[in-house]
């Protein structure tokens, strides 16, 4: 479904899904090639061979397309965690770090999308789309936290969630630093004084994961802070 | 120097500095009010009452203005660290966390600028401007690391630098999450299922600082990874 003739307006539900998948695929390919920030709605439309207005029959905005890709990327990332940790015997923080670091570092698009999520959430996306995305991302973080808490029973679920959320946030920001534009990379490589500007993502994330897990084990038991005032009941940190 | 009549083209060096300061002041005010990402070159020029082309006599690009503000913000942040840690007796990770967390959280513009630095570095900024900015930021990180290593002698300088760099990266990404647009904040507040989307920056940074310090102490001694291949001599992790 990548030509104008083929991309006729969907009339049946399964056709609509096909059109949406084609759009997501085009956005995914372009973002991998050029970086999330450099992909416009017009780029996506041009890649499929349709006009922007046709594309907007299937998605609210460019940002909603990227939120959908991010939700999908979270789910794919979760599968990698399950593959690495489902059968794991309890006790090894090194194993958790060994699984989490490449789960991010092998998914550059996911890291790029994480970094752009605050921006994408704020631009012209409906409350429904925000809720749908957030419930997905929070649900996957919970799922990942449960895996970690099972492998490292010394941590509470809340501490495991803190680990996952912090590492994910870092993966996003460190990926950007680790993947500068070519001219910038050449500058860093040419000047020893700038060597510390370089970041190698996978070993850095692995080390930071180990440090966070060791720190949570040592400093644990003091709970975490979200909002000063939370609506609804207090979440139970040991809820499983 | 904020009206068109007053902002005549600078002819003497001290006038040039005054013009630059006026431009930086306008950019700073607008970024605090509207967020870094929402401030254009045209906005800055309009605030001073001049044309964009006049502004570009003093700065290369919009991004170079923001890099200059970021360098200035790093130096201001370092002063806060000195104020909190210069006379401190060795041994208290809690004190380091108590000083670092508000040093970021009380500087929302700094956090916003940190988050935008990868973007600003990549867009049409000369190698000289990049080098100038990077040497400032790396130098301040080194300065902060030296403070931490003095207060916590169990850490090497490299571990202290890891702490500072990681916390700074997190401050940038967490600030964005902690300060959503109004509509988004209202959505989160209205839906208990989204309560975990909320982040309260100061306590979260304080806790993460404690966790990182505890983890570095526990997991320390394994060195850090920057680039796979570094130009020039290996940096000495225990260099003081």
GROMACS .gro file of C-alpha atoms in nm:
model
  480
    1UNK     CA    1   0.000   0.000   0.000
    2UNK     CA    2   0.262   0.252  -0.092
    3UNK     CA    3   0.137   0.412  -0.413
    4UNK     CA    4  -0.129   0.672  -0.471
    5UNK     CA    5  -0.348   0.429  -0.661
    6UNK     CA    6  -0.320   0.167  -0.393
    7UNK     CA    7  -0.370   0.416  -0.110
    8UNK     CA    8  -0.731   0.486  -0.182
    9UNK     CA    9  -0.947   0.604   0.097
   10UNK     CA   10  -1.018   0.312   0.326
   11UNK     CA   11  -1.380   0.206   0.331
   12UNK     CA   12  -1.371  -0.107   0.539
   13UNK     CA   13  -1.217  -0.142   0.888
   14UNK     CA   14  -0.941  -0.376   0.772
   15UNK     CA   15  -0.850  -0.131   0.496
   16UNK     CA   16  -0.831   0.146   0.752
   17UNK     CA   17  -0.586  -0.059   0.957
   18UNK     CA   18  -0.378  -0.122   0.646
   19UNK     CA   19  -0.362   0.249   0.570
   20UNK     CA   20  -0.263   0.325   0.930
   21UNK     CA   21   0.008   0.060   0.917
   22UNK     CA   22   0.140   0.202   0.592
   23UNK     CA   23   0.159   0.548   0.747
   24UNK     CA   24   0.329   0.418   1.061
   25UNK     CA   25   0.574   0.223   0.847
   26UNK     CA   26   0.666   0.526   0.642
   27UNK     CA   27   0.711   0.737   0.955
   28UNK     CA   28   0.921   0.466   1.115
   29UNK     CA   29   1.150   0.431   0.812
   30UNK     CA   30   1.199   0.806   0.780
   31UNK     CA   31   1.261   0.855   1.152
   32UNK     CA   32   1.521   0.579   1.155
   33UNK     CA   33   1.696   0.734   0.858
   34UNK     CA   34   1.672   1.104   0.942
   35UNK     CA   35   1.589   1.129   1.314
   36UNK     CA   36   1.245   1.189   1.465
   37UNK     CA   37   1.284   1.564   1.484
   38UNK     CA   38   1.352   1.592   1.110
   39UNK     CA   39   1.047   1.405   0.985
   40UNK     CA   40   0.749   1.618   0.891
   41UNK     CA   41   0.395   1.521   0.805
   42UNK     CA   42   0.468   1.622   0.447
   43UNK     CA   43   0.766   1.383   0.439
   44UNK     CA   44   0.551   1.095   0.555
   45UNK     CA   45   0.277   1.175   0.307
   46UNK     CA   46   0.527   1.207   0.022
   47UNK     CA   47   0.682   0.872   0.105
   48UNK     CA   48   0.344   0.702   0.068
   49UNK     CA   49   0.252   0.914  -0.231
   50UNK     CA   50  -0.052   1.090  -0.088
   51UNK     CA   51  -0.142   1.437   0.027
   52UNK     CA   52  -0.118   1.546   0.390
   53UNK     CA   53  -0.493   1.590   0.409
   54UNK     CA   54  -0.544   1.225   0.314
   55UNK     CA   55  -0.303   1.120   0.586
   56UNK     CA   56  -0.492   1.325   0.844
   57UNK     CA   57  -0.798   1.107   0.790
   58UNK     CA   58  -0.609   0.835   0.980
   59UNK     CA   59  -0.415   1.031   1.242
   60UNK     CA   60  -0.487   1.355   1.423
   61UNK     CA   61  -0.147   1.513   1.372
   62UNK     CA   62   0.218   1.433   1.304
   63UNK     CA   63   0.270   1.411   1.679
   64UNK     CA   64  -0.002   1.152   1.718
   65UNK     CA   65   0.175   0.935   1.460
   66UNK     CA   66   0.493   0.955   1.666
   67UNK     CA   67   0.310   0.880   1.990
   68UNK     CA   68   0.169   0.569   1.825
   69UNK     CA   69   0.518   0.466   1.715
   70UNK     CA   70   0.644   0.528   2.068
   71UNK     CA   71   0.371   0.312   2.221
   72UNK     CA   72   0.459   0.036   1.975
   73UNK     CA   73   0.828   0.077   2.058
   74UNK     CA   74   0.759   0.042   2.433
   75UNK     CA   75   0.580  -0.287   2.366
   76UNK     CA   76   0.862  -0.416   2.149
   77UNK     CA   77   1.112  -0.317   2.418
   78UNK     CA   78   0.906  -0.504   2.680
   79UNK     CA   79   0.926  -0.819   2.468
   80UNK     CA   80   1.306  -0.795   2.479
   81UNK     CA   81   1.296  -0.768   2.857
   82UNK     CA   82   1.076  -1.074   2.883
   83UNK     CA   83   1.307  -1.265   2.651
   84UNK     CA   84   1.600  -1.180   2.874
   85UNK     CA   85   1.444  -1.207   3.219
   86UNK     CA   86   1.142  -1.438   3.214
   87UNK     CA   87   1.324  -1.752   3.314
   88UNK     CA   88   1.597  -1.580   3.513
   89UNK     CA   89   1.678  -1.703   3.861
   90UNK     CA   90   1.648  -1.437   4.129
   91UNK     CA   91   1.946  -1.242   4.254
   92UNK     CA   92   2.152  -1.103   3.969
   93UNK     CA   93   2.163  -0.726   3.927
   94UNK     CA   94   2.431  -0.780   3.662
   95UNK     CA   95   2.182  -0.981   3.457
   96UNK     CA   96   1.920  -0.707   3.482
   97UNK     CA   97   2.176  -0.450   3.367
   98UNK     CA   98   2.289  -0.686   3.087
   99UNK     CA   99   1.932  -0.711   2.961
  100UNK     CA  100   1.818  -0.351   3.005
  101UNK     CA  101   2.115  -0.176   2.846
  102UNK     CA  102   2.095  -0.339   2.502
  103UNK     CA  103   1.715  -0.334   2.517
  104UNK     CA  104   1.756   0.043   2.483
  105UNK     CA  105   2.085   0.069   2.294
  106UNK     CA  106   1.975  -0.175   2.022
  107UNK     CA  107   1.664   0.037   1.966
  108UNK     CA  108   1.789   0.377   1.852
  109UNK     CA  109   1.446   0.478   1.720
  110UNK     CA  110   1.292   0.399   2.060
  111UNK     CA  111   1.554   0.614   2.236
  112UNK     CA  112   1.496   0.896   1.987
  113UNK     CA  113   1.118   0.868   2.038
  114UNK     CA  114   1.156   0.871   2.419
  115UNK     CA  115   1.349   1.196   2.398
  116UNK     CA  116   1.077   1.354   2.184
  117UNK     CA  117   0.779   1.233   2.386
  118UNK     CA  118   0.737   1.544   2.604
  119UNK     CA  119   0.733   1.754   2.288
  120UNK     CA  120   0.495   1.522   2.105
  121UNK     CA  121   0.256   1.509   2.400
  122UNK     CA  122   0.222   1.883   2.407
  123UNK     CA  123   0.153   1.965   2.049
  124UNK     CA  124  -0.202   1.942   1.932
  125UNK     CA  125  -0.277   1.592   2.050
  126UNK     CA  126  -0.621   1.518   2.189
  127UNK     CA  127  -0.665   1.419   2.555
  128UNK     CA  128  -0.782   1.079   2.433
  129UNK     CA  129  -0.461   1.023   2.239
  130UNK     CA  130  -0.253   1.139   2.535
  131UNK     CA  131  -0.439   0.909   2.771
  132UNK     CA  132  -0.405   0.615   2.531
  133UNK     CA  133  -0.031   0.673   2.498
  134UNK     CA  134   0.032   0.732   2.866
  135UNK     CA  135  -0.162   0.425   2.975
  136UNK     CA  136   0.051   0.220   2.736
  137UNK     CA  137   0.382   0.364   2.851
  138UNK     CA  138   0.294   0.352   3.221
  139UNK     CA  139   0.164  -0.004   3.178
  140UNK     CA  140   0.485  -0.117   3.011
  141UNK     CA  141   0.696   0.050   3.282
  142UNK     CA  142   0.487  -0.140   3.540
  143UNK     CA  143   0.538  -0.463   3.347
  144UNK     CA  144   0.914  -0.405   3.333
  145UNK     CA  145   0.919  -0.316   3.702
  146UNK     CA  146   0.744  -0.642   3.787
  147UNK     CA  147   1.011  -0.833   3.595
  148UNK     CA  148   1.289  -0.652   3.779
  149UNK     CA  149   1.122  -0.698   4.118
  150UNK     CA  150   1.087  -1.069   4.052
  151UNK     CA  151   1.455  -1.108   3.964
  152UNK     CA  152   1.567  -0.876   4.246
  153UNK     CA  153   1.335  -0.948   4.539
  154UNK     CA  154   1.534  -0.709   4.760
  155UNK     CA  155   1.361  -0.426   4.569
  156UNK     CA  156   1.001  -0.322   4.618
  157UNK     CA  157   0.786  -0.278   4.309
  158UNK     CA  158   0.804   0.098   4.356
  159UNK     CA  159   1.184   0.087   4.362
  160UNK     CA  160   1.188  -0.131   4.052
  161UNK     CA  161   0.959   0.119   3.879
  162UNK     CA  162   1.193   0.400   3.980
  163UNK     CA  163   1.482   0.209   3.823
  164UNK     CA  164   1.295   0.151   3.498
  165UNK     CA  165   1.163   0.507   3.465
  166UNK     CA  166   1.499   0.666   3.545
  167UNK     CA  167   1.691   0.444   3.306
  168UNK     CA  168   1.438   0.507   3.028
  169UNK     CA  169   1.464   0.881   3.074
  170UNK     CA  170   1.843   0.857   3.062
  171UNK     CA  171   1.836   0.634   2.755
  172UNK     CA  172   1.650   0.908   2.571
  173UNK     CA  173   1.880   1.193   2.668
  174UNK     CA  174   2.204   0.995   2.645
  175UNK     CA  175   2.116   0.860   2.302
  176UNK     CA  176   2.095   1.215   2.170
  177UNK     CA  177   2.434   1.297   2.319
  178UNK     CA  178   2.580   0.968   2.191
  179UNK     CA  179   2.457   1.030   1.837
  180UNK     CA  180   2.557   1.378   1.737
  181UNK     CA  181   2.534   1.503   1.382
  182UNK     CA  182   2.829   1.407   1.164
  183UNK     CA  183   3.000   1.745   1.178
  184UNK     CA  184   2.978   1.746   1.555
  185UNK     CA  185   3.111   1.391   1.581
  186UNK     CA  186   3.407   1.489   1.363
  187UNK     CA  187   3.475   1.791   1.583
  188UNK     CA  188   3.471   1.579   1.899
  189UNK     CA  189   3.701   1.321   1.739
  190UNK     CA  190   3.945   1.588   1.626
  191UNK     CA  191   3.993   1.758   1.959
  192UNK     CA  192   4.124   1.569   2.267
  193UNK     CA  193   3.984   1.837   2.495
  194UNK     CA  194   3.636   1.735   2.382
  195UNK     CA  195   3.685   1.359   2.427
  196UNK     CA  196   3.459   1.363   2.731
  197UNK     CA  197   3.177   1.491   2.513
  198UNK     CA  198   3.157   1.143   2.363
  199UNK     CA  199   2.922   0.887   2.507
  200UNK     CA  200   2.914   0.518   2.413
  201UNK     CA  201   2.552   0.435   2.490
  202UNK     CA  202   2.538   0.062   2.562
  203UNK     CA  203   2.825   0.044   2.816
  204UNK     CA  204   2.715   0.372   2.973
  205UNK     CA  205   2.358   0.253   3.020
  206UNK     CA  206   2.478  -0.081   3.151
  207UNK     CA  207   2.698   0.086   3.409
  208UNK     CA  208   2.427   0.334   3.508
  209UNK     CA  209   2.178   0.046   3.544
  210UNK     CA  210   2.419  -0.133   3.780
  211UNK     CA  211   2.476   0.183   3.979
  212UNK     CA  212   2.103   0.253   4.011
  213UNK     CA  213   2.029  -0.103   4.122
  214UNK     CA  214   2.313  -0.101   4.374
  215UNK     CA  215   2.200   0.238   4.503
  216UNK     CA  216   1.834   0.135   4.534
  217UNK     CA  217   1.938  -0.172   4.730
  218UNK     CA  218   2.158   0.037   4.960
  219UNK     CA  219   1.931   0.340   4.995
  220UNK     CA  220   1.599   0.164   4.962
  221UNK     CA  221   1.295   0.187   5.182
  222UNK     CA  222   1.247   0.562   5.162
  223UNK     CA  223   0.974   0.556   4.901
  224UNK     CA  224   0.942   0.775   4.596
  225UNK     CA  225   0.794   1.112   4.518
  226UNK     CA  226   0.551   1.178   4.238
  227UNK     CA  227   0.314   1.470   4.265
  228UNK     CA  228   0.281   1.671   4.578
  229UNK     CA  229  -0.093   1.612   4.567
  230UNK     CA  230  -0.221   1.302   4.396
  231UNK     CA  231  -0.577   1.261   4.290
  232UNK     CA  232  -0.742   0.937   4.397
  233UNK     CA  233  -0.607   0.680   4.643
  234UNK     CA  234  -0.233   0.654   4.720
  235UNK     CA  235  -0.074   0.394   4.495
  236UNK     CA  236   0.040   0.094   4.698
  237UNK     CA  237   0.416   0.062   4.646
  238UNK     CA  238   0.403  -0.310   4.710
  239UNK     CA  239   0.110  -0.374   4.480
  240UNK     CA  240   0.184  -0.675   4.259
  241UNK     CA  241   1.934   4.919   2.582
  242UNK     CA  242   1.593   4.793   2.491
  243UNK     CA  243   1.453   5.035   2.235
  244UNK     CA  244   1.532   5.071   1.868
  245UNK     CA  245   1.682   5.416   1.917
  246UNK     CA  246   1.906   5.293   2.196
  247UNK     CA  247   2.005   4.975   2.014
  248UNK     CA  248   2.217   5.140   1.755
  249UNK     CA  249   2.488   4.937   1.593
  250UNK     CA  250   2.772   4.899   1.838
  251UNK     CA  251   3.090   5.072   1.740
  252UNK     CA  252   3.310   5.029   2.043
  253UNK     CA  253   3.390   4.701   2.217
  254UNK     CA  254   3.202   4.790   2.533
  255UNK     CA  255   2.897   4.883   2.327
  256UNK     CA  256   2.916   4.547   2.155
  257UNK     CA  257   2.910   4.376   2.493
  258UNK     CA  258   2.610   4.583   2.597
  259UNK     CA  259   2.424   4.481   2.282
  260UNK     CA  260   2.509   4.118   2.341
  261UNK     CA  261   2.391   4.140   2.700
  262UNK     CA  262   2.065   4.301   2.588
  263UNK     CA  263   2.007   4.019   2.341
  264UNK     CA  264   2.089   3.753   2.599
  265UNK     CA  265   1.860   3.924   2.850
  266UNK     CA  266   1.571   3.930   2.605
  267UNK     CA  267   1.625   3.565   2.514
  268UNK     CA  268   1.646   3.470   2.881
  269UNK     CA  269   1.324   3.651   2.972
  270UNK     CA  270   1.132   3.501   2.681
  271UNK     CA  271   1.263   3.150   2.745
  272UNK     CA  272   1.165   3.170   3.111
  273UNK     CA  273   0.819   3.286   3.018
  274UNK     CA  274   0.746   3.066   2.715
  275UNK     CA  275   0.997   2.780   2.722
  276UNK     CA  276   1.320   2.755   2.521
  277UNK     CA  277   1.162   2.565   2.232
  278UNK     CA  278   0.903   2.839   2.176
  279UNK     CA  279   1.140   3.133   2.145
  280UNK     CA  280   1.240   3.228   1.793
  281UNK     CA  281   1.502   3.470   1.670
  282UNK     CA  282   1.221   3.698   1.556
  283UNK     CA  283   1.072   3.696   1.908
  284UNK     CA  284   1.405   3.802   2.058
  285UNK     CA  285   1.455   4.073   1.800
  286UNK     CA  286   1.102   4.205   1.850
  287UNK     CA  287   1.149   4.223   2.226
  288UNK     CA  288   1.450   4.448   2.182
  289UNK     CA  289   1.286   4.638   1.899
  290UNK     CA  290   1.530   4.558   1.621
  291UNK     CA  291   1.533   4.345   1.308
  292UNK     CA  292   1.666   3.990   1.301
  293UNK     CA  293   1.947   4.094   1.070
  294UNK     CA  294   2.069   4.347   1.327
  295UNK     CA  295   2.066   4.078   1.593
  296UNK     CA  296   2.274   3.848   1.373
  297UNK     CA  297   2.560   4.096   1.384
  298UNK     CA  298   2.613   3.986   1.743
  299UNK     CA  299   2.532   3.614   1.733
  300UNK     CA  300   2.566   3.352   1.461
  301UNK     CA  301   2.220   3.202   1.501
  302UNK     CA  302   1.934   3.160   1.747
  303UNK     CA  303   2.100   2.841   1.864
  304UNK     CA  304   2.424   3.017   1.944
  305UNK     CA  305   2.230   3.259   2.166
  306UNK     CA  306   2.088   2.963   2.357
  307UNK     CA  307   2.427   2.795   2.385
  308UNK     CA  308   2.562   3.115   2.536
  309UNK     CA  309   2.273   3.122   2.784
  310UNK     CA  310   2.340   2.758   2.867
  311UNK     CA  311   2.711   2.823   2.932
  312UNK     CA  312   2.614   3.112   3.159
  313UNK     CA  313   2.359   2.890   3.335
  314UNK     CA  314   2.623   2.620   3.401
  315UNK     CA  315   2.846   2.883   3.566
  316UNK     CA  316   2.560   3.013   3.780
  317UNK     CA  317   2.474   2.656   3.882
  318UNK     CA  318   2.839   2.594   3.978
  319UNK     CA  319   2.827   2.896   4.209
  320UNK     CA  320   2.533   2.738   4.392
  321UNK     CA  321   2.730   2.417   4.436
  322UNK     CA  322   3.024   2.607   4.578
  323UNK     CA  323   2.794   2.795   4.813
  324UNK     CA  324   2.656   2.467   4.942
  325UNK     CA  325   2.967   2.251   4.947
  326UNK     CA  326   3.280   2.463   4.978
  327UNK     CA  327   3.306   2.448   5.355
  328UNK     CA  328   3.140   2.111   5.394
  329UNK     CA  329   3.305   1.842   5.604
  330UNK     CA  330   3.371   1.519   5.419
  331UNK     CA  331   3.139   1.225   5.438
  332UNK     CA  332   2.781   1.327   5.375
  333UNK     CA  333   2.611   1.196   5.063
  334UNK     CA  334   2.288   1.340   5.198
  335UNK     CA  335   2.441   1.687   5.194
  336UNK     CA  336   2.558   1.645   4.835
  337UNK     CA  337   2.206   1.538   4.735
  338UNK     CA  338   2.059   1.828   4.935
  339UNK     CA  339   2.276   2.075   4.744
  340UNK     CA  340   2.255   1.927   4.395
  341UNK     CA  341   1.879   1.875   4.374
  342UNK     CA  342   1.772   2.237   4.432
  343UNK     CA  343   2.071   2.361   4.232
  344UNK     CA  344   1.883   2.214   3.935
  345UNK     CA  345   1.522   2.239   4.049
  346UNK     CA  346   1.552   2.608   4.142
  347UNK     CA  347   1.685   2.677   3.791
  348UNK     CA  348   1.404   2.580   3.553
  349UNK     CA  349   1.559   2.773   3.265
  350UNK     CA  350   1.886   2.582   3.315
  351UNK     CA  351   1.700   2.249   3.306
  352UNK     CA  352   1.510   2.356   2.994
  353UNK     CA  353   1.838   2.465   2.829
  354UNK     CA  354   2.008   2.135   2.921
  355UNK     CA  355   1.729   1.942   2.749
  356UNK     CA  356   1.769   2.150   2.434
  357UNK     CA  357   2.147   2.147   2.415
  358UNK     CA  358   2.180   1.848   2.178
  359UNK     CA  359   1.941   2.022   1.942
  360UNK     CA  360   2.112   2.360   1.974
  361UNK     CA  361   2.454   2.209   1.915
  362UNK     CA  362   2.347   2.057   1.590
  363UNK     CA  363   2.181   2.341   1.414
  364UNK     CA  364   2.401   2.578   1.225
  365UNK     CA  365   2.647   2.656   1.498
  366UNK     CA  366   3.013   2.698   1.406
  367UNK     CA  367   3.276   2.455   1.534
  368UNK     CA  368   3.424   2.741   1.730
  369UNK     CA  369   3.096   2.809   1.908
  370UNK     CA  370   3.050   2.438   1.979
  371UNK     CA  371   3.401   2.411   2.117
  372UNK     CA  372   3.357   2.720   2.330
  373UNK     CA  373   3.030   2.588   2.474
  374UNK     CA  374   3.156   2.234   2.530
  375UNK     CA  375   3.474   2.347   2.704
  376UNK     CA  376   3.259   2.554   2.939
  377UNK     CA  377   3.014   2.274   3.017
  378UNK     CA  378   3.281   2.006   3.051
  379UNK     CA  379   3.487   2.240   3.269
  380UNK     CA  380   3.194   2.310   3.500
  381UNK     CA  381   3.115   1.938   3.524
  382UNK     CA  382   3.481   1.881   3.622
  383UNK     CA  383   3.458   2.160   3.879
  384UNK     CA  384   3.140   2.010   4.025
  385UNK     CA  385   3.297   1.664   4.027
  386UNK     CA  386   3.597   1.797   4.220
  387UNK     CA  387   3.360   1.939   4.483
  388UNK     CA  388   3.177   1.608   4.514
  389UNK     CA  389   3.500   1.407   4.529
  390UNK     CA  390   3.627   1.633   4.806
  391UNK     CA  391   3.312   1.589   5.014
  392UNK     CA  392   3.291   1.215   4.936
  393UNK     CA  393   3.649   1.087   4.930
  394UNK     CA  394   3.527   0.731   4.880
  395UNK     CA  395   3.456   0.830   4.518
  396UNK     CA  396   3.720   0.877   4.251
  397UNK     CA  397   3.707   1.192   4.041
  398UNK     CA  398   3.580   0.988   3.748
  399UNK     CA  399   3.295   0.848   3.959
  400UNK     CA  400   3.210   1.197   4.081
  401UNK     CA  401   3.203   1.316   3.720
  402UNK     CA  402   2.973   1.028   3.630
  403UNK     CA  403   2.739   1.135   3.910
  404UNK     CA  404   2.732   1.497   3.797
  405UNK     CA  405   2.686   1.420   3.426
  406UNK     CA  406   2.412   1.164   3.487
  407UNK     CA  407   2.220   1.386   3.726
  408UNK     CA  408   2.245   1.681   3.487
  409UNK     CA  409   2.113   1.474   3.200
  410UNK     CA  410   1.823   1.357   3.417
  411UNK     CA  411   1.748   1.707   3.539
  412UNK     CA  412   1.694   1.812   3.179
  413UNK     CA  413   1.464   1.527   3.082
  414UNK     CA  414   1.276   1.510   3.412
  415UNK     CA  415   1.214   1.885   3.412
  416UNK     CA  416   1.031   1.851   3.082
  417UNK     CA  417   0.817   1.570   3.222
  418UNK     CA  418   0.759   1.763   3.545
  419UNK     CA  419   0.643   2.073   3.361
  420UNK     CA  420   0.386   1.971   3.107
  421UNK     CA  421   0.171   2.221   2.922
  422UNK     CA  422  -0.134   2.333   3.115
  423UNK     CA  423  -0.383   2.114   2.927
  424UNK     CA  424  -0.167   1.811   2.988
  425UNK     CA  425  -0.125   1.892   3.357
  426UNK     CA  426  -0.503   1.921   3.389
  427UNK     CA  427  -0.549   1.586   3.217
  428UNK     CA  428  -0.302   1.416   3.453
  429UNK     CA  429  -0.468   1.576   3.756
  430UNK     CA  430  -0.813   1.466   3.642
  431UNK     CA  431  -0.736   1.097   3.590
  432UNK     CA  432  -0.606   0.878   3.876
  433UNK     CA  433  -0.476   0.624   3.626
  434UNK     CA  434  -0.232   0.892   3.504
  435UNK     CA  435  -0.109   0.998   3.848
  436UNK     CA  436   0.223   0.825   3.786
  437UNK     CA  437   0.280   1.054   3.489
  438UNK     CA  438   0.342   1.334   3.738
  439UNK     CA  439   0.692   1.408   3.855
  440UNK     CA  440   0.785   1.648   4.136
  441UNK     CA  441   1.131   1.750   4.029
  442UNK     CA  442   1.316   1.854   4.345
  443UNK     CA  443   1.239   1.547   4.558
  444UNK     CA  444   1.284   1.318   4.259
  445UNK     CA  445   1.627   1.460   4.181
  446UNK     CA  446   1.726   1.449   4.545
  447UNK     CA  447   1.631   1.085   4.574
  448UNK     CA  448   1.802   0.997   4.244
  449UNK     CA  449   2.115   1.179   4.358
  450UNK     CA  450   2.121   0.973   4.677
  451UNK     CA  451   2.066   0.652   4.484
  452UNK     CA  452   2.344   0.732   4.236
  453UNK     CA  453   2.589   0.820   4.514
  454UNK     CA  454   2.504   0.505   4.711
  455UNK     CA  455   2.534   0.297   4.396
  456UNK     CA  456   2.870   0.449   4.295
  457UNK     CA  457   3.002   0.379   4.642
  458UNK     CA  458   2.880   0.020   4.630
  459UNK     CA  459   2.963  -0.056   4.266
  460UNK     CA  460   3.265   0.170   4.232
  461UNK     CA  461   3.604   0.087   4.092
  462UNK     CA  462   3.493  -0.042   3.755
  463UNK     CA  463   3.571   0.273   3.562
  464UNK     CA  464   3.355   0.447   3.308
  465UNK     CA  465   3.304   0.425   2.936
  466UNK     CA  466   3.319   0.716   2.701
  467UNK     CA  467   3.406   0.658   2.339
  468UNK     CA  468   3.526   0.325   2.214
  469UNK     CA  469   3.827   0.501   2.066
  470UNK     CA  470   3.948   0.820   2.226
  471UNK     CA  471   4.182   1.057   2.050
  472UNK     CA  472   4.483   1.168   2.252
  473UNK     CA  473   4.600   1.025   2.584
  474UNK     CA  474   4.369   0.834   2.816
  475UNK     CA  475   4.224   1.071   3.077
  476UNK     CA  476   4.351   0.984   3.422
  477UNK     CA  477   4.047   0.900   3.635
  478UNK     CA  478   4.224   1.004   3.952
  479UNK     CA  479   4.355   1.329   3.817
  480UNK     CA  480   4.294   1.609   4.067
   0.00000   0.00000   0.00000
